[in-house]
JSON list of C-alpha atoms in Angstrom, two decimals:
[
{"chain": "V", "resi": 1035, "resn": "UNK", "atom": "CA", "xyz": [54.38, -124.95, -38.33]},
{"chain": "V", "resi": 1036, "resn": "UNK", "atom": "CA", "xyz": [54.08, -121.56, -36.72]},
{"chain": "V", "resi": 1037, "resn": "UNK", "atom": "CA", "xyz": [51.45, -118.96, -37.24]},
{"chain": "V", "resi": 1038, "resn": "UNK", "atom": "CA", "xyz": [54.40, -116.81, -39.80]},
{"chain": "V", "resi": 1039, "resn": "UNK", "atom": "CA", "xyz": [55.21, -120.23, -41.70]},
{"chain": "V", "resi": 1040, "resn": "UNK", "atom": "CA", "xyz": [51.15, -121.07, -42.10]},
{"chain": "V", "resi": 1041, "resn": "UNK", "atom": "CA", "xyz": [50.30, -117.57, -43.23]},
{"chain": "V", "resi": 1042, "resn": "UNK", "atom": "CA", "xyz": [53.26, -117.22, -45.96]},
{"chain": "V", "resi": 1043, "resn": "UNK", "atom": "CA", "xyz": [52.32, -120.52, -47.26]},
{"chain": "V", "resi": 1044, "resn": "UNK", "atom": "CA", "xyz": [48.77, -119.19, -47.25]},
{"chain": "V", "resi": 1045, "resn": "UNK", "atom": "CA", "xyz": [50.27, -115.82, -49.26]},
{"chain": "V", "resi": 1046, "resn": "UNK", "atom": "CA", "xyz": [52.47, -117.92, -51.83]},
{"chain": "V", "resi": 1047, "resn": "UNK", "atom": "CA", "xyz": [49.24, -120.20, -52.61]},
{"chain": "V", "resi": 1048, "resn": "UNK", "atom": "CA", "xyz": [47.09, -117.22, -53.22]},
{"chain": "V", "resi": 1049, "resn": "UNK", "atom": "CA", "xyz": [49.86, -115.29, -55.22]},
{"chain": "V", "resi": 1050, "resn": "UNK", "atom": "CA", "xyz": [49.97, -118.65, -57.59]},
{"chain": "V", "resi": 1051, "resn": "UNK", "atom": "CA", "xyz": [46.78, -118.95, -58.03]},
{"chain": "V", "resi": 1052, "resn": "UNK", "atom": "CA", "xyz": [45.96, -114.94, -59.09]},
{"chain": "V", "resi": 1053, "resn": "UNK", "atom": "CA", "xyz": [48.96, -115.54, -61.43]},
{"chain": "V", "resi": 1054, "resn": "UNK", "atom": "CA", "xyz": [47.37, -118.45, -63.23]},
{"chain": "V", "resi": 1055, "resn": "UNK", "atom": "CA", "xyz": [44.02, -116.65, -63.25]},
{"chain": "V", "resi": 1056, "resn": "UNK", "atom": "CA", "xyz": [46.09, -113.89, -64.69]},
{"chain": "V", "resi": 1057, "resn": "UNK", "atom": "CA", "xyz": [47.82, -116.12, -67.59]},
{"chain": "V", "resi": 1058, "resn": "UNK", "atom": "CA", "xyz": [44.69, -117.23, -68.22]},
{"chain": "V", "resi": 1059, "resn": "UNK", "atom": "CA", "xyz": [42.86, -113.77, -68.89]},
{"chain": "V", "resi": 1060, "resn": "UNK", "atom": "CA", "xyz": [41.40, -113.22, -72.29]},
{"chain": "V", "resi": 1061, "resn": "UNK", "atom": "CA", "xyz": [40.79, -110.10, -71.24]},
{"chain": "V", "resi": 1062, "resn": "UNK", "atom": "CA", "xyz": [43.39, -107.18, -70.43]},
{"chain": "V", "resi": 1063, "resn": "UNK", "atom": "CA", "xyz": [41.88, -105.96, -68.05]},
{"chain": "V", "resi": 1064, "resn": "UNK", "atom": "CA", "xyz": [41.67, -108.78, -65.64]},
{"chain": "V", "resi": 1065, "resn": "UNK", "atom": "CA", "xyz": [44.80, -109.81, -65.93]},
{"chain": "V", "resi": 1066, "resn": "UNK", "atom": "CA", "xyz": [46.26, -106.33, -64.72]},
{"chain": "V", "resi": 1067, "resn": "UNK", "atom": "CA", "xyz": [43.80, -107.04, -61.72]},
{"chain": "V", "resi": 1068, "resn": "UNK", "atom": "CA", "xyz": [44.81, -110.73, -61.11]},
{"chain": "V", "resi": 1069, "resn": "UNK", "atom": "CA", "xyz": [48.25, -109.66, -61.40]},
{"chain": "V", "resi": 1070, "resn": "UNK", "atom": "CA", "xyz": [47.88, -106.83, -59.19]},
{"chain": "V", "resi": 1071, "resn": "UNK", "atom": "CA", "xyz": [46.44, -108.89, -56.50]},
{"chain": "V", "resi": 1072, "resn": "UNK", "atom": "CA", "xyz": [49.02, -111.53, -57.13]},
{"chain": "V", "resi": 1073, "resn": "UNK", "atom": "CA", "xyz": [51.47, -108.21, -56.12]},
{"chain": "V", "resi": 1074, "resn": "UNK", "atom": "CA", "xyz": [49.85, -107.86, -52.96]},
{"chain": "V", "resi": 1075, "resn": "UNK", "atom": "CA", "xyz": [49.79, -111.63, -52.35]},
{"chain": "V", "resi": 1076, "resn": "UNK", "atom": "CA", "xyz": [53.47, -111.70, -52.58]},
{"chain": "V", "resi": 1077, "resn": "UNK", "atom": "CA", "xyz": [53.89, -107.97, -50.69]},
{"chain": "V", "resi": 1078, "resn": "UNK", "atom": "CA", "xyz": [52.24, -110.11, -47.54]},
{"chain": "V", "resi": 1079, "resn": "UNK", "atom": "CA", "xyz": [54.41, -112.81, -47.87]},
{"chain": "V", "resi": 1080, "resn": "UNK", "atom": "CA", "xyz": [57.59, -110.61, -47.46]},
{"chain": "V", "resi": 1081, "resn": "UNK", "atom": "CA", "xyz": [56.04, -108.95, -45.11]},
{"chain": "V", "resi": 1082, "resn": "UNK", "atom": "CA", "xyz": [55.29, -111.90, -42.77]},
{"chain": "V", "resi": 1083, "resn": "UNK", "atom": "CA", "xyz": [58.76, -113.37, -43.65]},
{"chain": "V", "resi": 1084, "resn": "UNK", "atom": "CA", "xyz": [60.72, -110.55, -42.54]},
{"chain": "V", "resi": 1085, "resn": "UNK", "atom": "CA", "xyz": [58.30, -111.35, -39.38]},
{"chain": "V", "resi": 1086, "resn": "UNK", "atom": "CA", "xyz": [59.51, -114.64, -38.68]},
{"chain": "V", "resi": 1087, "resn": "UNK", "atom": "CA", "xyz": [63.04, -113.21, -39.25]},
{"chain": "V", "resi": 1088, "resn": "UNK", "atom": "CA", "xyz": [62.91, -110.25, -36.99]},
{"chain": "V", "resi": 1089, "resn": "UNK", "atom": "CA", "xyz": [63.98, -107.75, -39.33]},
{"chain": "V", "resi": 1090, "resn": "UNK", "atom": "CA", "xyz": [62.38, -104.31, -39.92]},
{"chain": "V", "resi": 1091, "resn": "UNK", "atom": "CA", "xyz": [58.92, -104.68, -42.02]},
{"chain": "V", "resi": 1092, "resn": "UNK", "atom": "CA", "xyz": [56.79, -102.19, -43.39]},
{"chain": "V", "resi": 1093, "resn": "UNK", "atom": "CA", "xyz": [53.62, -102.38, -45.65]},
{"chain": "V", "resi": 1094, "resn": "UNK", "atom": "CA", "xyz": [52.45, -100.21, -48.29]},
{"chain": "V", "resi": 1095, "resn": "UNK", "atom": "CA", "xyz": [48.48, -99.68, -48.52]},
{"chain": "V", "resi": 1096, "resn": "UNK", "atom": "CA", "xyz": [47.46, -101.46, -51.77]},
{"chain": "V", "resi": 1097, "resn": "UNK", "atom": "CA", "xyz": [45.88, -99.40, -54.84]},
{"chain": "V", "resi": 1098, "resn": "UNK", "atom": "CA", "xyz": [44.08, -102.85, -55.91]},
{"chain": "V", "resi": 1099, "resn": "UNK", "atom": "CA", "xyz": [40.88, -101.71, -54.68]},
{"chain": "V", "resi": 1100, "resn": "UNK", "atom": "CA", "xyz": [40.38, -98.14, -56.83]},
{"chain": "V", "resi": 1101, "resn": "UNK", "atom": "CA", "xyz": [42.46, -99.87, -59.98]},
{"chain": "V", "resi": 1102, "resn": "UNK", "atom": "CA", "xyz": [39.26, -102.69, -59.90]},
{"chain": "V", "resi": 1103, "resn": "UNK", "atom": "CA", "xyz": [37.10, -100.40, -58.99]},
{"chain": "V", "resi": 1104, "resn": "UNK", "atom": "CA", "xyz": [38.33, -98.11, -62.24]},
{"chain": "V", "resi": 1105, "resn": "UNK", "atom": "CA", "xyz": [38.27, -101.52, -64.52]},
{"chain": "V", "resi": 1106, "resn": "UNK", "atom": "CA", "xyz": [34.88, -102.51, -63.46]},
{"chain": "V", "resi": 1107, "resn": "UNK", "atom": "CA", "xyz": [33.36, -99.27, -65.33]},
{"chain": "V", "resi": 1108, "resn": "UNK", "atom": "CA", "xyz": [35.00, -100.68, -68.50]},
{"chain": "V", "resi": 1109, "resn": "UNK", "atom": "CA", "xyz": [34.50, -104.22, -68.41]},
{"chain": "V", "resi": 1110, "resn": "UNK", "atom": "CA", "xyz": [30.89, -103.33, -68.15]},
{"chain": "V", "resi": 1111, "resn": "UNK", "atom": "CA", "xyz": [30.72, -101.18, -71.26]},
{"chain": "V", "resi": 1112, "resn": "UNK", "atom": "CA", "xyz": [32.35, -104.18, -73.12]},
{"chain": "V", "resi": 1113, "resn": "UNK", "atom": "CA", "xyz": [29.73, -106.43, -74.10]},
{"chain": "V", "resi": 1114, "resn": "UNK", "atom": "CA", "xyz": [31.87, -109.19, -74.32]},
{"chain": "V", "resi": 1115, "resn": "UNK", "atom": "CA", "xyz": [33.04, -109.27, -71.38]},
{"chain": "V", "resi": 1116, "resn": "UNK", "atom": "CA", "xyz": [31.32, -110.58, -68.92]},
{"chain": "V", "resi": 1117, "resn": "UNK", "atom": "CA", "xyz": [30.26, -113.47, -71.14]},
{"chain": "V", "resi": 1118, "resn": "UNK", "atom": "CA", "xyz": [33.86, -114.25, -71.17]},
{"chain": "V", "resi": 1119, "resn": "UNK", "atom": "CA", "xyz": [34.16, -114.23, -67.45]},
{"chain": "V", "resi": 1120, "resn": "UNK", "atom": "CA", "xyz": [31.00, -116.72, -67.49]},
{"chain": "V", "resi": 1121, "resn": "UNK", "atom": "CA", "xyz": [33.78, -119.24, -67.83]},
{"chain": "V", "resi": 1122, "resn": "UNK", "atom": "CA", "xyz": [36.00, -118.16, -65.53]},
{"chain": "V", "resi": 1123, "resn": "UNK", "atom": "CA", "xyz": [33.03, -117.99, -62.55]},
{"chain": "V", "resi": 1124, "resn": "UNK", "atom": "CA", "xyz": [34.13, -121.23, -60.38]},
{"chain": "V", "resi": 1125, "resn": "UNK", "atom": "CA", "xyz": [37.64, -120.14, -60.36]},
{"chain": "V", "resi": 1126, "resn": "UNK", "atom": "CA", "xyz": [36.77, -116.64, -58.98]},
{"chain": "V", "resi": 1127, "resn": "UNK", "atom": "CA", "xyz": [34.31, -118.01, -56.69]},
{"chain": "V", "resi": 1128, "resn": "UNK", "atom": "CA", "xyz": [37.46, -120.32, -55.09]},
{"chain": "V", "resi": 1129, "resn": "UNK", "atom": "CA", "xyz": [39.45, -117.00, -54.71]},
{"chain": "V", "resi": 1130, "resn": "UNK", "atom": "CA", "xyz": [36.56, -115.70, -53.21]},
{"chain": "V", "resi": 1131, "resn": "UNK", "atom": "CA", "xyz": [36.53, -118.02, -50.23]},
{"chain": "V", "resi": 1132, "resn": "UNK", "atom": "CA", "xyz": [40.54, -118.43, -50.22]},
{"chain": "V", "resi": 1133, "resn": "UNK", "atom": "CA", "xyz": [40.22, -114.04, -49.65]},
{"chain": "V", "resi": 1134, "resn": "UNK", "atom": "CA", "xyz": [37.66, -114.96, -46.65]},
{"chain": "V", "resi": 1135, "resn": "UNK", "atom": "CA", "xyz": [39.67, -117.53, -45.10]},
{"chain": "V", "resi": 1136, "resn": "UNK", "atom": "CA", "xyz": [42.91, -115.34, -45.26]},
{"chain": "V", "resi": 1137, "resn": "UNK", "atom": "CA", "xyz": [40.57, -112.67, -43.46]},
{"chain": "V", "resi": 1138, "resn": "UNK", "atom": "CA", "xyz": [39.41, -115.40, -40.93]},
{"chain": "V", "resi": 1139, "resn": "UNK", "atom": "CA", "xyz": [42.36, -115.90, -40.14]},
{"chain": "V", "resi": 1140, "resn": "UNK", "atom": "CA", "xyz": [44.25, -112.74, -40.03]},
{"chain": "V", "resi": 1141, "resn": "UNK", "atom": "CA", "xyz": [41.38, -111.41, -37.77]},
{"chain": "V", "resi": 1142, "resn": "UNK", "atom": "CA", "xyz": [41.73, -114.82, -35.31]},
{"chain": "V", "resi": 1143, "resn": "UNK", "atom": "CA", "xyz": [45.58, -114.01, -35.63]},
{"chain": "V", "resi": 1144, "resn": "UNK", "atom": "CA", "xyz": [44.88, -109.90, -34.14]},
{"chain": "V", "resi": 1145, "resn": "UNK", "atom": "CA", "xyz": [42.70, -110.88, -31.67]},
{"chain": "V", "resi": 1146, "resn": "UNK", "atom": "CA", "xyz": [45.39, -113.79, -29.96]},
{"chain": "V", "resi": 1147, "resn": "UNK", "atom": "CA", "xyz": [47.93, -111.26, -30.52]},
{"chain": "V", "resi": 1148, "resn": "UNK", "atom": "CA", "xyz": [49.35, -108.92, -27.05]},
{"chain": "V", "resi": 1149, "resn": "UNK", "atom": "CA", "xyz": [51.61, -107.01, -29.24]},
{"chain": "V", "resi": 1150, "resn": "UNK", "atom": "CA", "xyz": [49.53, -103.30, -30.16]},
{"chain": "V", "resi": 1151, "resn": "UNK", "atom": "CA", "xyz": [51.73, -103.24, -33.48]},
{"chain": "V", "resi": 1152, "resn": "UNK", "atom": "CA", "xyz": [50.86, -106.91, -34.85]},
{"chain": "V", "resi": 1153, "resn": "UNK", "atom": "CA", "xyz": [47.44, -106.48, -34.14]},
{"chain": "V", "resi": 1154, "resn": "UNK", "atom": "CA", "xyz": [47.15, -103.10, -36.27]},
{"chain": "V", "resi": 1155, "resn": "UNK", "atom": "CA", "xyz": [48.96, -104.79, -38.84]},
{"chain": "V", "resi": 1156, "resn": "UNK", "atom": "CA", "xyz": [46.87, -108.12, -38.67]},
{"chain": "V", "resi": 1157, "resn": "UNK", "atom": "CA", "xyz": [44.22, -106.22, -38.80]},
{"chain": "V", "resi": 1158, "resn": "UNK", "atom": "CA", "xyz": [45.17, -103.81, -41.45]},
{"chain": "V", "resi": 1159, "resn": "UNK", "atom": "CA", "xyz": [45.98, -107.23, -43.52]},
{"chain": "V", "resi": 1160, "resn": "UNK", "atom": "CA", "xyz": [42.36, -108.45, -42.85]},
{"chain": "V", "resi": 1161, "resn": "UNK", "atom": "CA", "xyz": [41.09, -105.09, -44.78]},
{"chain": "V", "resi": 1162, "resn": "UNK", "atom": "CA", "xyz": [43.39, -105.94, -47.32]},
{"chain": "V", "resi": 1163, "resn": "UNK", "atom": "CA", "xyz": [41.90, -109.39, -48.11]},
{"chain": "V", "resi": 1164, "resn": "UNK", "atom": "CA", "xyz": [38.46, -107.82, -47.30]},
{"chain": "V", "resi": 1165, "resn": "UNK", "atom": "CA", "xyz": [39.10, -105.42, -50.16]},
{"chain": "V", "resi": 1166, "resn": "UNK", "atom": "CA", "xyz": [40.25, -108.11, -52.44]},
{"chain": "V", "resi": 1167, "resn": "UNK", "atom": "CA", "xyz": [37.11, -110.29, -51.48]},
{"chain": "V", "resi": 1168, "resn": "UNK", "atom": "CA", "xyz": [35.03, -107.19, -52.49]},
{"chain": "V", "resi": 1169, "resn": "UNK", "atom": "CA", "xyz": [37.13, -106.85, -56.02]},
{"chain": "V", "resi": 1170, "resn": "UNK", "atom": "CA", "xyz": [36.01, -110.79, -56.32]},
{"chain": "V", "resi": 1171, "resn": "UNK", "atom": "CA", "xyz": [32.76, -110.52, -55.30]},
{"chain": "V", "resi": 1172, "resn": "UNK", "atom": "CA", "xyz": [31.92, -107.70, -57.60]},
{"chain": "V", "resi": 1173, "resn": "UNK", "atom": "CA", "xyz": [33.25, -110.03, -60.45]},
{"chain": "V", "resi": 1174, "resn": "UNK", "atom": "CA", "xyz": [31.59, -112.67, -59.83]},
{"chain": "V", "resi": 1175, "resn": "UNK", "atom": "CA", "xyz": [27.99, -110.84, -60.00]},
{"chain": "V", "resi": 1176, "resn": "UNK", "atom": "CA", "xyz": [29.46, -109.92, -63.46]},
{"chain": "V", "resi": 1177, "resn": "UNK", "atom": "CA", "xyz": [30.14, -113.24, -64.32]},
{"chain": "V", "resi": 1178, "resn": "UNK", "atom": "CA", "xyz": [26.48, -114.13, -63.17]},
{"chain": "V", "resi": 1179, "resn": "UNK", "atom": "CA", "xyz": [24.52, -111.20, -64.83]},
{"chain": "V", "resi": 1180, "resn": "UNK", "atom": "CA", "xyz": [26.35, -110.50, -68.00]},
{"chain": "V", "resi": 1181, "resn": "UNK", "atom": "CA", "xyz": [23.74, -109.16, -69.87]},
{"chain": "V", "resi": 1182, "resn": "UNK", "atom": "CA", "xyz": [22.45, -106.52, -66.81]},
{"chain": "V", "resi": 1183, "resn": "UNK", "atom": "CA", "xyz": [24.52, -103.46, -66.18]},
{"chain": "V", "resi": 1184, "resn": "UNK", "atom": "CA", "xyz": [25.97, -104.51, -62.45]},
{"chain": "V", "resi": 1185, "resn": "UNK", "atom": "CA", "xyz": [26.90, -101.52, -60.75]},
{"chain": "V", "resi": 1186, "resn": "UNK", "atom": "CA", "xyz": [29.77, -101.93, -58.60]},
{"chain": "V", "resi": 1187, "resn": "UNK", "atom": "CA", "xyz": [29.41, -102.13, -54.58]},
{"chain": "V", "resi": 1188, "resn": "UNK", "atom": "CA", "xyz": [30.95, -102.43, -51.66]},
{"chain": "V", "resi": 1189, "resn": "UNK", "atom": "CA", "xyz": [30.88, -106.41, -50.22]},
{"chain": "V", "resi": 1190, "resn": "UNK", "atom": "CA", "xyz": [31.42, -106.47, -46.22]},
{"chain": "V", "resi": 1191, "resn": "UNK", "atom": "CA", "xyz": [34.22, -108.94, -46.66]},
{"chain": "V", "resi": 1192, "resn": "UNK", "atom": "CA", "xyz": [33.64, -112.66, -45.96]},
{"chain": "V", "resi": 1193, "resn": "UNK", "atom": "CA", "xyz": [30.36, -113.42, -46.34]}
]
């Protein structure tokens, strides 16, 4: 399997899994977030497929970070929230560490790479999953604390 083939398969598994986190949502706001990550998930797949097929690529910078950010405030001032999100904990804690292998992996991928281009873009991807491991991170400490106020903050990536 080449390095394109391993990382879409890598996308498509994190894509499924933020859109079964997303059915899954009780709450409205989380599933806009899964399935906004799930977006992004499935923007890098396309991305590294039209990769492996030599055809023109370009990537949009994703919006996932401020929308969380912007959800965060709310979830917080719903009491009921973060109780409910008590139960989702061990499945955002796997996302957590599937978001810091993809940036493992996408940082291992920039630094083997010759090509100026691919290594701006693998590393632009490796922000990307850093900002999604911060969204994660940030809800699991909800999910922990729900009865403190948990301001949000910024996570340096994978941990």
């Amino acid at each position: 399997m080449n390095v394109f083939d391993f990382a879409m398969k890598i996308e498509l598994q994190g894509k499924a899994y933020y859109e079964t986190l997303a059915e899954s949502a009780r709450i409205p706001e989380l599933k806009g977030i899964f399935t906004g990550l799930a977006a992004d998930e499935q923007k890098h797949y396309d991305l590294f497929k039209s990769l492996k097929e030599e055809k023109e690529w370009g990537m949009a910078d994703s919006t996932m970070l401020l929308q969380a950010r912007s959800v965060f405030t709310d979830l917080i001032d719903r009491p009921e929230a973060p109780r409910e999100m008590q139960d989702a904990l061990g499945a955002y804690q796997l996302a957590l560490k599937m978001e810091a292998e993809s940036v493992r992996l996408y940082e291992q991928m920039a630094k083997k790479e010759e090509d100026p281009v691919l290594v701006r873009l693998y590393l632009t991807l490796a922000n990307e999953e850093k900002s999604h491991y911060n969204i994660l991170d940030n809800l699991c400490e909800l999910a922990k604390r729900p009865n403190e106020c948990v301001p949000w903050r910024e996570s340096k990536g994978s941990e």
